[in-house]
Amino acid sequence: MERLARDVRELPKAHLHLHFTGSMRPTTLLELADKYGVRLPDALTGAEPPKLRATDERGWFRFQRLYDAARSCLREPDDIRRLVREAAEEDLADGSGWLEIQVDPTSYAPRLGGLIPALEIILDAVETASRDTGLGMRVLVAANRMKHPLDARTLARLAVRYADRGIVGFGLSNDERRGMARDFDRAFHIAREGGLLSAPHGGELTGPSSVRDCLDDLDAHRIGHGVRAAEDPRLLKRLADRQVTCEVCPASNVALGVYEKPEDVPLRPLFEAGVPMALGADDPLLFGSRLAAQYEIARRHHAFTDAELAELARQSIRGSAAPEDVRQRLLSGVDTWLTS
Ligand SMILES: [Zn+2]
């Protein structure tokens, strides 16, 4: 069949939802654990990705514990540089032409000499990897909703201060069931005033109301996940009218039990409603699949045609913070892919 001949890895796209530690190659994690004598939980050393179910708090806690164990293997600037370079290489192999990687520098601060040194090491690593690999890369600084809103404000000010060093957005991650989005409105106000995109997580573990909160209280330009908006047609229309891009991560949703099967992820309802999407891998280290695999899910489980996959790629590019010349180059690459 001609339709299946096109390789989604060759479709130019932007990757807007990838967490820092979660981007690590499993083999790199094993090497770093060995280097530092860290005994990893069995779930991180097997050939298969761990079995997770984060729809209850215990499951989410287990997911966070695995994430923390992996992060504890990143101790030196060299480890950070390696992680970022490999994330760029993996993205390029999957057809990414633009990567926005998400990080809470607070979690790396204790091992890297404090918050500001940690952020500078990360930004330097991103700049170097981008230059060496040719992949356009930027950073989203994400606050942790399990921490105090004042910490988020500090982080927002820092992100704004380093905006010219490659930070393009401000996020909010961790358990949506904890804390209200509006507790973080001041932090997001600081970020937006400073010219950063507002890109909080919402509509993953909790329903449409958490997406509405991101729009109403955090004036979100983009939503991390947002898939649960599919449960509310009026909200879908609002996202479509405002052209708020949802960073949809199908493999992550299934791995964490948000949906039972790949075909249950509401890609069709969002697409048909005109909600722009940017497919993302979230945490490939824990979920076992990277960027191109998300487009494969759309093709295989949701019967997206090549023209529709090309449109998804365009939506990811338009939703990105990439400069105009990069966008035009990637968009014309999408057209070339489709006519090839
Ligand atoms: Zn995420």
mmCIF file of C-alpha atoms and ligand atoms in Angstrom:
data_model
loop_
_atom_site.group_PDB
_atom_site.id
_atom_site.type_symbol
_atom_site.label_atom_id
_atom_site.label_comp_id
_atom_site.label_asym_id
_atom_site.label_seq_id
_atom_site.Cartn_x
_atom_site.Cartn_y
_atom_site.Cartn_z
ATOM 1 C CA MET A 1 0.000 0.000 0.000
ATOM 2 C CA GLU A 2 1.448 3.351 -1.061
ATOM 3 C CA ARG A 3 0.185 5.088 2.082
ATOM 4 C CA LEU A 4 2.379 2.990 4.353
ATOM 5 C CA ALA A 5 5.496 3.618 2.329
ATOM 6 C CA ARG A 6 6.178 6.996 3.899
ATOM 7 C CA ASP A 7 8.334 6.779 6.987
ATOM 8 C CA VAL A 8 7.068 8.909 9.894
ATOM 9 C CA ARG A 9 10.659 9.246 11.047
ATOM 10 C CA GLU A 10 11.275 11.347 7.961
ATOM 11 C CA LEU A 11 8.293 13.619 8.588
ATOM 12 C CA PRO A 12 9.651 16.943 9.923
ATOM 13 C CA LYS A 13 8.046 17.819 13.239
ATOM 14 C CA ALA A 14 8.517 19.728 16.477
ATOM 15 C CA HIS A 15 8.771 17.965 19.827
ATOM 16 C CA LEU A 16 7.191 20.073 22.551
ATOM 17 C CA HIS A 17 6.698 17.625 25.409
ATOM 18 C CA LEU A 18 9.820 15.896 26.664
ATOM 19 C CA HIS A 19 11.015 15.867 30.271
ATOM 20 C CA PHE A 20 14.682 16.144 31.094
ATOM 21 C CA THR A 21 15.545 12.944 33.008
ATOM 22 C CA GLY A 22 12.730 11.150 31.215
ATOM 23 C CA SER A 23 14.523 11.664 27.911
ATOM 24 C CA MET A 24 17.469 9.491 28.971
ATOM 25 C CA ARG A 25 18.451 6.397 27.023
ATOM 26 C CA PRO A 26 17.938 3.295 29.194
ATOM 27 C CA THR A 27 21.506 2.175 28.398
ATOM 28 C CA THR A 28 22.841 5.523 29.596
ATOM 29 C CA LEU A 29 20.943 5.166 32.857
ATOM 30 C CA LEU A 30 22.545 1.770 33.455
ATOM 31 C CA GLU A 31 26.009 3.154 32.725
ATOM 32 C CA LEU A 32 25.558 6.140 35.024
ATOM 33 C CA ALA A 33 24.138 3.954 37.808
ATOM 34 C CA ASP A 34 27.204 1.761 37.462
ATOM 35 C CA LYS A 35 29.525 4.773 37.501
ATOM 36 C CA TYR A 36 28.069 6.058 40.773
ATOM 37 C CA GLY A 37 27.287 2.710 42.392
ATOM 38 C CA VAL A 38 23.559 3.461 42.464
ATOM 39 C CA ARG A 39 21.350 0.416 42.925
ATOM 40 C CA LEU A 40 18.398 1.065 40.642
ATOM 41 C CA PRO A 41 14.913 -0.318 41.327
ATOM 42 C CA ASP A 42 14.353 -3.526 39.326
ATOM 43 C CA ALA A 43 11.679 -1.777 37.293
ATOM 44 C CA LEU A 44 14.392 0.394 35.726
ATOM 45 C CA THR A 45 16.855 -2.355 34.869
ATOM 46 C CA GLY A 46 14.646 -4.741 32.894
ATOM 47 C CA ALA A 47 14.394 -5.027 29.142
ATOM 48 C CA GLU A 48 10.756 -3.951 29.284
ATOM 49 C CA PRO A 49 9.539 -0.526 30.439
ATOM 50 C CA PRO A 50 8.127 -0.631 33.990
ATOM 51 C CA LYS A 51 4.486 -1.423 34.612
ATOM 52 C CA LEU A 52 2.888 1.731 35.904
ATOM 53 C CA ARG A 53 -0.575 2.864 36.805
ATOM 54 C CA ALA A 54 -0.731 6.438 37.892
ATOM 55 C CA THR A 55 -4.455 6.922 38.009
ATOM 56 C CA ASP A 56 -4.340 6.515 41.775
ATOM 57 C CA GLU A 57 -1.978 8.396 44.070
ATOM 58 C CA ARG A 58 0.059 5.327 44.978
ATOM 59 C CA GLY A 59 0.709 4.601 41.333
ATOM 60 C CA TRP A 60 1.722 8.183 40.677
ATOM 61 C CA PHE A 61 4.014 8.072 43.705
ATOM 62 C CA ARG A 62 5.678 4.948 42.331
ATOM 63 C CA PHE A 63 6.182 6.667 38.969
ATOM 64 C CA GLN A 64 7.767 9.655 40.725
ATOM 65 C CA ARG A 65 10.014 7.356 42.770
ATOM 66 C CA LEU A 66 11.347 5.730 39.605
ATOM 67 C CA TYR A 67 11.862 9.157 38.071
ATOM 68 C CA ASP A 68 13.757 10.301 41.182
ATOM 69 C CA ALA A 69 15.951 7.180 41.112
ATOM 70 C CA ALA A 70 16.882 7.891 37.501
ATOM 71 C CA ARG A 71 17.539 11.560 38.262
ATOM 72 C CA SER A 72 19.854 10.615 41.136
ATOM 73 C CA CYS A 73 22.262 9.224 38.510
ATOM 74 C CA LEU A 74 22.765 12.689 36.987
ATOM 75 C CA ARG A 75 25.509 14.146 39.180
ATOM 76 C CA GLU A 76 28.079 15.963 37.121
ATOM 77 C CA PRO A 77 27.937 18.538 34.333
ATOM 78 C CA ASP A 78 29.257 15.823 31.986
ATOM 79 C CA ASP A 79 26.202 13.674 32.722
ATOM 80 C CA ILE A 80 23.928 16.609 31.896
ATOM 81 C CA ARG A 81 25.781 17.279 28.638
ATOM 82 C CA ARG A 82 25.560 13.628 27.667
ATOM 83 C CA LEU A 83 21.838 13.434 28.450
ATOM 84 C CA VAL A 84 21.032 16.493 26.355
ATOM 85 C CA ARG A 85 23.225 15.457 23.424
ATOM 86 C CA GLU A 86 21.640 11.994 23.332
ATOM 87 C CA ALA A 87 18.144 13.467 23.587
ATOM 88 C CA ALA A 88 18.973 15.605 20.543
ATOM 89 C CA GLU A 89 20.370 12.616 18.633
ATOM 90 C CA GLU A 90 17.304 10.506 19.385
ATOM 91 C CA ASP A 91 15.010 13.333 18.330
ATOM 92 C CA LEU A 92 16.855 13.886 15.061
ATOM 93 C CA ALA A 93 16.622 10.172 14.264
ATOM 94 C CA ASP A 94 12.847 10.502 14.721
ATOM 95 C CA GLY A 95 12.516 13.430 12.336
ATOM 96 C CA SER A 96 12.364 16.186 14.905
ATOM 97 C CA GLY A 97 13.491 19.560 13.616
ATOM 98 C CA TRP A 98 12.842 21.432 16.838
ATOM 99 C CA LEU A 99 12.940 20.259 20.449
ATOM 100 C CA GLU A 100 11.674 22.036 23.544
ATOM 101 C CA ILE A 101 12.896 20.130 26.581
ATOM 102 C CA GLN A 102 11.245 20.630 29.947
ATOM 103 C CA VAL A 103 13.142 20.862 33.218
ATOM 104 C CA ASP A 104 12.716 21.872 36.832
ATOM 105 C CA PRO A 105 16.266 22.999 37.659
ATOM 106 C CA THR A 106 15.411 22.877 41.390
ATOM 107 C CA SER A 107 15.660 19.075 41.340
ATOM 108 C CA TYR A 108 19.203 19.187 39.936
ATOM 109 C CA ALA A 109 20.401 22.076 42.107
ATOM 110 C CA PRO A 110 21.653 20.041 45.124
ATOM 111 C CA ARG A 111 24.131 18.062 43.005
ATOM 112 C CA LEU A 112 25.155 20.852 40.671
ATOM 113 C CA GLY A 113 26.053 23.599 43.131
ATOM 114 C CA GLY A 114 22.731 25.405 43.493
ATOM 115 C CA LEU A 115 19.818 26.589 41.425
ATOM 116 C CA ILE A 116 21.594 29.102 39.206
ATOM 117 C CA PRO A 117 24.643 26.914 38.453
ATOM 118 C CA ALA A 118 22.278 24.019 37.663
ATOM 119 C CA LEU A 119 20.269 26.150 35.265
ATOM 120 C CA GLU A 120 23.412 27.486 33.597
ATOM 121 C CA ILE A 121 24.856 23.985 33.157
ATOM 122 C CA ILE A 122 21.574 22.856 31.581
ATOM 123 C CA LEU A 123 21.346 25.874 29.259
ATOM 124 C CA ASP A 124 24.990 25.486 28.208
ATOM 125 C CA ALA A 125 24.399 21.805 27.504
ATOM 126 C CA VAL A 126 21.373 22.629 25.359
ATOM 127 C CA GLU A 127 23.249 25.283 23.430
ATOM 128 C CA THR A 128 26.196 22.951 22.812
ATOM 129 C CA ALA A 129 24.023 19.998 21.784
ATOM 130 C CA SER A 130 22.036 22.219 19.460
ATOM 131 C CA ARG A 131 25.186 23.554 17.823
ATOM 132 C CA ASP A 132 26.827 20.126 17.520
ATOM 133 C CA THR A 133 23.815 18.226 16.198
ATOM 134 C CA GLY A 134 22.108 20.971 14.190
ATOM 135 C CA LEU A 135 18.795 20.413 15.973
ATOM 136 C CA GLY A 136 17.055 23.614 17.119
ATOM 137 C CA MET A 137 16.553 23.296 20.868
ATOM 138 C CA ARG A 138 15.050 25.441 23.580
ATOM 139 C CA VAL A 139 14.058 24.974 27.232
ATOM 140 C CA LEU A 140 10.805 25.136 29.184
ATOM 141 C CA VAL A 141 11.341 25.716 32.875
ATOM 142 C CA ALA A 142 8.696 23.815 34.802
ATOM 143 C CA ALA A 143 7.601 24.431 38.365
ATOM 144 C CA ASN A 144 6.513 21.540 40.531
ATOM 145 C CA ARG A 145 2.942 21.758 41.770
ATOM 146 C CA MET A 146 3.798 19.692 44.850
ATOM 147 C CA LYS A 147 5.963 22.588 46.051
ATOM 148 C CA HIS A 148 5.007 25.980 47.414
ATOM 149 C CA PRO A 149 3.703 28.590 44.923
ATOM 150 C CA LEU A 150 6.431 30.945 46.170
ATOM 151 C CA ASP A 151 9.034 28.499 44.807
ATOM 152 C CA ALA A 152 7.260 28.664 41.464
ATOM 153 C CA ARG A 153 7.482 32.465 41.520
ATOM 154 C CA THR A 154 11.220 32.331 42.188
ATOM 155 C CA LEU A 155 11.596 29.927 39.297
ATOM 156 C CA ALA A 156 9.494 32.118 36.988
ATOM 157 C CA ARG A 157 11.677 35.140 37.730
ATOM 158 C CA LEU A 158 14.778 33.085 37.061
ATOM 159 C CA ALA A 159 13.326 31.755 33.796
ATOM 160 C CA VAL A 160 12.567 35.289 32.637
ATOM 161 C CA ARG A 161 16.061 36.432 33.579
ATOM 162 C CA TYR A 162 17.548 33.663 31.407
ATOM 163 C CA ALA A 163 15.079 34.019 28.538
ATOM 164 C CA ASP A 164 17.785 35.205 26.158
ATOM 165 C CA ARG A 165 19.805 32.083 26.983
ATOM 166 C CA GLY A 166 17.278 29.740 25.411
ATOM 167 C CA ILE A 167 14.262 29.574 27.721
ATOM 168 C CA VAL A 168 10.996 29.941 25.814
ATOM 169 C CA GLY A 169 8.302 28.819 28.208
ATOM 170 C CA PHE A 170 7.127 28.140 31.724
ATOM 171 C CA GLY A 171 5.385 24.937 32.778
ATOM 172 C CA LEU A 172 3.777 23.287 35.760
ATOM 173 C CA SER A 173 4.134 19.554 36.297
ATOM 174 C CA ASN A 174 3.500 16.717 38.746
ATOM 175 C CA ASP A 175 0.258 15.463 40.266
ATOM 176 C CA GLU A 176 -2.721 17.465 38.993
ATOM 177 C CA ARG A 177 -4.753 16.246 41.927
ATOM 178 C CA ARG A 178 -2.581 18.351 44.258
ATOM 179 C CA GLY A 179 -2.864 22.093 44.501
ATOM 180 C CA MET A 180 -5.023 24.333 42.349
ATOM 181 C CA ALA A 181 -3.722 25.887 39.150
ATOM 182 C CA ARG A 182 -4.752 29.274 40.497
ATOM 183 C CA ASP A 183 -2.245 28.935 43.355
ATOM 184 C CA PHE A 184 0.386 29.398 40.679
ATOM 185 C CA ASP A 185 -1.217 32.295 38.808
ATOM 186 C CA ARG A 186 1.320 34.845 40.035
ATOM 187 C CA ALA A 187 4.233 32.724 38.823
ATOM 188 C CA PHE A 188 2.621 32.365 35.408
ATOM 189 C CA HIS A 189 1.883 36.072 35.311
ATOM 190 C CA ILE A 190 5.588 36.783 35.853
ATOM 191 C CA ALA A 191 6.506 34.303 33.120
ATOM 192 C CA ARG A 192 4.024 35.699 30.575
ATOM 193 C CA GLU A 193 4.996 39.304 31.341
ATOM 194 C CA GLY A 194 8.574 38.227 30.702
ATOM 195 C CA GLY A 195 7.623 36.986 27.247
ATOM 196 C CA LEU A 196 7.523 33.254 28.017
ATOM 197 C CA LEU A 197 4.883 30.828 26.789
ATOM 198 C CA SER A 198 2.518 29.520 29.430
ATOM 199 C CA ALA A 199 2.512 25.726 29.072
ATOM 200 C CA PRO A 200 1.197 23.992 32.214
ATOM 201 C CA HIS A 201 0.222 20.322 32.461
ATOM 202 C CA GLY A 202 -3.529 19.752 32.661
ATOM 203 C CA GLY A 203 -6.227 17.319 31.605
ATOM 204 C CA GLU A 204 -4.187 14.185 32.166
ATOM 205 C CA LEU A 205 -4.950 12.732 35.588
ATOM 206 C CA THR A 206 -7.982 14.903 36.174
ATOM 207 C CA GLY A 207 -10.826 15.821 33.873
ATOM 208 C CA PRO A 208 -11.765 18.805 31.718
ATOM 209 C CA SER A 209 -11.905 21.149 34.727
ATOM 210 C CA SER A 210 -8.122 21.057 35.050
ATOM 211 C CA VAL A 211 -7.808 22.169 31.416
ATOM 212 C CA ARG A 212 -10.284 24.995 32.040
ATOM 213 C CA ASP A 213 -8.215 26.047 35.061
ATOM 214 C CA CYS A 214 -5.093 26.232 32.873
ATOM 215 C CA LEU A 215 -6.948 28.520 30.454
ATOM 216 C CA ASP A 216 -8.754 30.656 33.033
ATOM 217 C CA ASP A 217 -6.115 30.963 35.742
ATOM 218 C CA LEU A 218 -2.808 30.517 33.916
ATOM 219 C CA ASP A 219 -3.771 31.943 30.519
ATOM 220 C CA ALA A 220 -2.206 28.895 28.880
ATOM 221 C CA HIS A 221 -0.851 29.175 25.348
ATOM 222 C CA ARG A 222 -0.357 25.417 25.324
ATOM 223 C CA ILE A 223 -1.502 22.564 27.535
ATOM 224 C CA GLY A 224 0.688 19.634 28.570
ATOM 225 C CA HIS A 225 -1.528 16.645 27.653
ATOM 226 C CA GLY A 226 -5.015 18.208 27.699
ATOM 227 C CA VAL A 227 -6.533 14.979 26.367
ATOM 228 C CA ARG A 228 -9.274 14.875 28.972
ATOM 229 C CA ALA A 229 -10.741 17.971 27.307
ATOM 230 C CA ALA A 230 -12.281 15.433 24.932
ATOM 231 C CA GLU A 231 -14.908 14.806 27.633
ATOM 232 C CA ASP A 232 -16.318 18.312 27.142
ATOM 233 C CA PRO A 233 -17.301 19.422 23.605
ATOM 234 C CA ARG A 234 -17.582 23.074 24.643
ATOM 235 C CA LEU A 235 -14.057 23.008 25.996
ATOM 236 C CA LEU A 236 -12.823 21.444 22.754
ATOM 237 C CA LYS A 237 -14.416 24.298 20.862
ATOM 238 C CA ARG A 238 -12.769 26.806 23.146
ATOM 239 C CA LEU A 239 -9.334 25.220 22.640
ATOM 240 C CA ALA A 240 -9.928 25.207 18.885
ATOM 241 C CA ASP A 241 -11.158 28.823 18.805
ATOM 242 C CA ARG A 242 -8.144 30.012 20.771
ATOM 243 C CA GLN A 243 -5.820 27.619 18.907
ATOM 244 C CA VAL A 244 -4.341 26.344 22.148
ATOM 245 C CA THR A 245 -2.005 23.482 21.270
ATOM 246 C CA CYS A 246 -2.358 20.329 23.341
ATOM 247 C CA GLU A 247 0.914 18.447 23.807
ATOM 248 C CA VAL A 248 -0.585 14.969 23.476
ATOM 249 C CA CYS A 249 1.509 11.987 24.571
ATOM 250 C CA PRO A 250 -0.361 8.799 23.593
ATOM 251 C CA ALA A 251 2.191 6.196 24.761
ATOM 252 C CA SER A 252 2.534 7.982 28.104
ATOM 253 C CA ASN A 253 -1.251 8.043 28.548
ATOM 254 C CA VAL A 254 -1.454 4.299 28.045
ATOM 255 C CA ALA A 255 1.630 3.545 30.182
ATOM 256 C CA LEU A 256 0.191 5.544 33.087
ATOM 257 C CA GLY A 257 -3.283 4.073 32.711
ATOM 258 C CA VAL A 258 -4.999 7.332 31.743
ATOM 259 C CA TYR A 259 -6.395 5.254 28.878
ATOM 260 C CA GLU A 260 -6.514 1.485 28.650
ATOM 261 C CA LYS A 261 -5.340 1.073 25.055
ATOM 262 C CA PRO A 262 -3.691 3.238 22.362
ATOM 263 C CA GLU A 263 -6.967 3.374 20.446
ATOM 264 C CA ASP A 264 -8.686 4.901 23.498
ATOM 265 C CA VAL A 265 -6.518 8.046 23.447
ATOM 266 C CA PRO A 266 -8.894 10.657 21.968
ATOM 267 C CA LEU A 267 -6.704 11.744 19.044
ATOM 268 C CA ARG A 268 -9.665 11.748 16.635
ATOM 269 C CA PRO A 269 -12.038 13.857 18.745
ATOM 270 C CA LEU A 270 -9.357 16.498 19.298
ATOM 271 C CA PHE A 271 -8.282 16.486 15.658
ATOM 272 C CA GLU A 272 -11.847 16.628 14.308
ATOM 273 C CA ALA A 273 -12.688 19.476 16.701
ATOM 274 C CA GLY A 274 -9.800 21.488 15.284
ATOM 275 C CA VAL A 275 -7.731 21.462 18.477
ATOM 276 C CA PRO A 276 -4.070 21.766 17.453
ATOM 277 C CA MET A 277 -1.899 18.963 18.781
ATOM 278 C CA ALA A 278 1.803 18.402 19.184
ATOM 279 C CA LEU A 279 2.480 14.726 19.768
ATOM 280 C CA GLY A 280 5.175 14.124 22.361
ATOM 281 C CA ALA A 281 7.002 11.287 24.126
ATOM 282 C CA ASP A 282 6.842 12.728 27.683
ATOM 283 C CA ASP A 283 9.263 10.295 29.409
ATOM 284 C CA PRO A 284 10.663 7.769 26.913
ATOM 285 C CA LEU A 285 12.911 6.317 29.615
ATOM 286 C CA LEU A 286 9.867 5.134 31.555
ATOM 287 C CA PHE A 287 7.363 4.610 28.753
ATOM 288 C CA GLY A 288 9.592 2.857 26.226
ATOM 289 C CA SER A 289 8.855 4.886 23.095
ATOM 290 C CA ARG A 290 10.053 8.086 21.491
ATOM 291 C CA LEU A 291 8.683 10.749 19.185
ATOM 292 C CA ALA A 292 8.102 8.936 15.881
ATOM 293 C CA ALA A 293 6.308 6.132 17.732
ATOM 294 C CA GLN A 294 3.582 8.608 18.743
ATOM 295 C CA TYR A 295 2.867 9.321 15.074
ATOM 296 C CA GLU A 296 2.857 5.567 14.459
ATOM 297 C CA ILE A 297 0.126 5.251 17.079
ATOM 298 C CA ALA A 298 -1.937 7.873 15.230
ATOM 299 C CA ARG A 299 -1.444 5.973 11.980
ATOM 300 C CA ARG A 300 -1.931 2.459 13.255
ATOM 301 C CA HIS A 301 -4.567 2.857 15.949
ATOM 302 C CA HIS A 302 -6.465 5.886 14.696
ATOM 303 C CA ALA A 303 -6.140 5.462 10.921
ATOM 304 C CA PHE A 304 -4.547 8.869 10.375
ATOM 305 C CA THR A 305 -3.737 9.175 6.690
ATOM 306 C CA ASP A 306 -0.410 10.586 5.583
ATOM 307 C CA ALA A 307 -2.120 13.908 4.851
ATOM 308 C CA GLU A 308 -3.479 13.910 8.409
ATOM 309 C CA LEU A 309 -0.101 12.957 9.883
ATOM 310 C CA ALA A 310 1.411 15.830 7.920
ATOM 311 C CA GLU A 311 -1.213 18.139 9.420
ATOM 312 C CA LEU A 312 -0.320 16.886 12.930
ATOM 313 C CA ALA A 313 3.321 17.671 12.199
ATOM 314 C CA ARG A 314 2.351 21.170 10.987
ATOM 315 C CA GLN A 315 0.375 21.717 14.189
ATOM 316 C CA SER A 316 3.409 20.775 16.272
ATOM 317 C CA ILE A 317 5.571 23.225 14.334
ATOM 318 C CA ARG A 318 3.027 26.053 14.554
ATOM 319 C CA GLY A 319 2.607 25.433 18.298
ATOM 320 C CA SER A 320 6.335 25.674 18.914
ATOM 321 C CA ALA A 321 8.426 28.670 19.864
ATOM 322 C CA ALA A 322 10.666 28.149 16.835
ATOM 323 C CA PRO A 323 11.698 31.320 14.994
ATOM 324 C CA GLU A 324 9.972 32.066 11.709
ATOM 325 C CA ASP A 325 12.777 30.821 9.422
ATOM 326 C CA VAL A 326 12.883 27.455 11.212
ATOM 327 C CA ARG A 327 9.091 27.131 11.023
ATOM 328 C CA GLN A 328 9.059 27.852 7.296
ATOM 329 C CA ARG A 329 11.852 25.363 6.650
ATOM 330 C CA LEU A 330 10.101 22.637 8.647
ATOM 331 C CA LEU A 331 6.682 23.369 7.145
ATOM 332 C CA SER A 332 8.028 23.132 3.621
ATOM 333 C CA GLY A 333 9.763 19.888 4.638
ATOM 334 C CA VAL A 334 6.345 18.551 5.646
ATOM 335 C CA ASP A 335 4.996 19.361 2.164
ATOM 336 C CA THR A 336 7.974 17.632 0.588
ATOM 337 C CA TRP A 337 7.394 14.536 2.718
ATOM 338 C CA LEU A 338 3.769 14.438 1.636
ATOM 339 C CA THR A 339 4.532 14.744 -2.065
ATOM 340 C CA SER A 340 7.414 12.284 -1.964
HETATM 341 ZN ZN ZN B 1 4.726 15.715 31.054
#
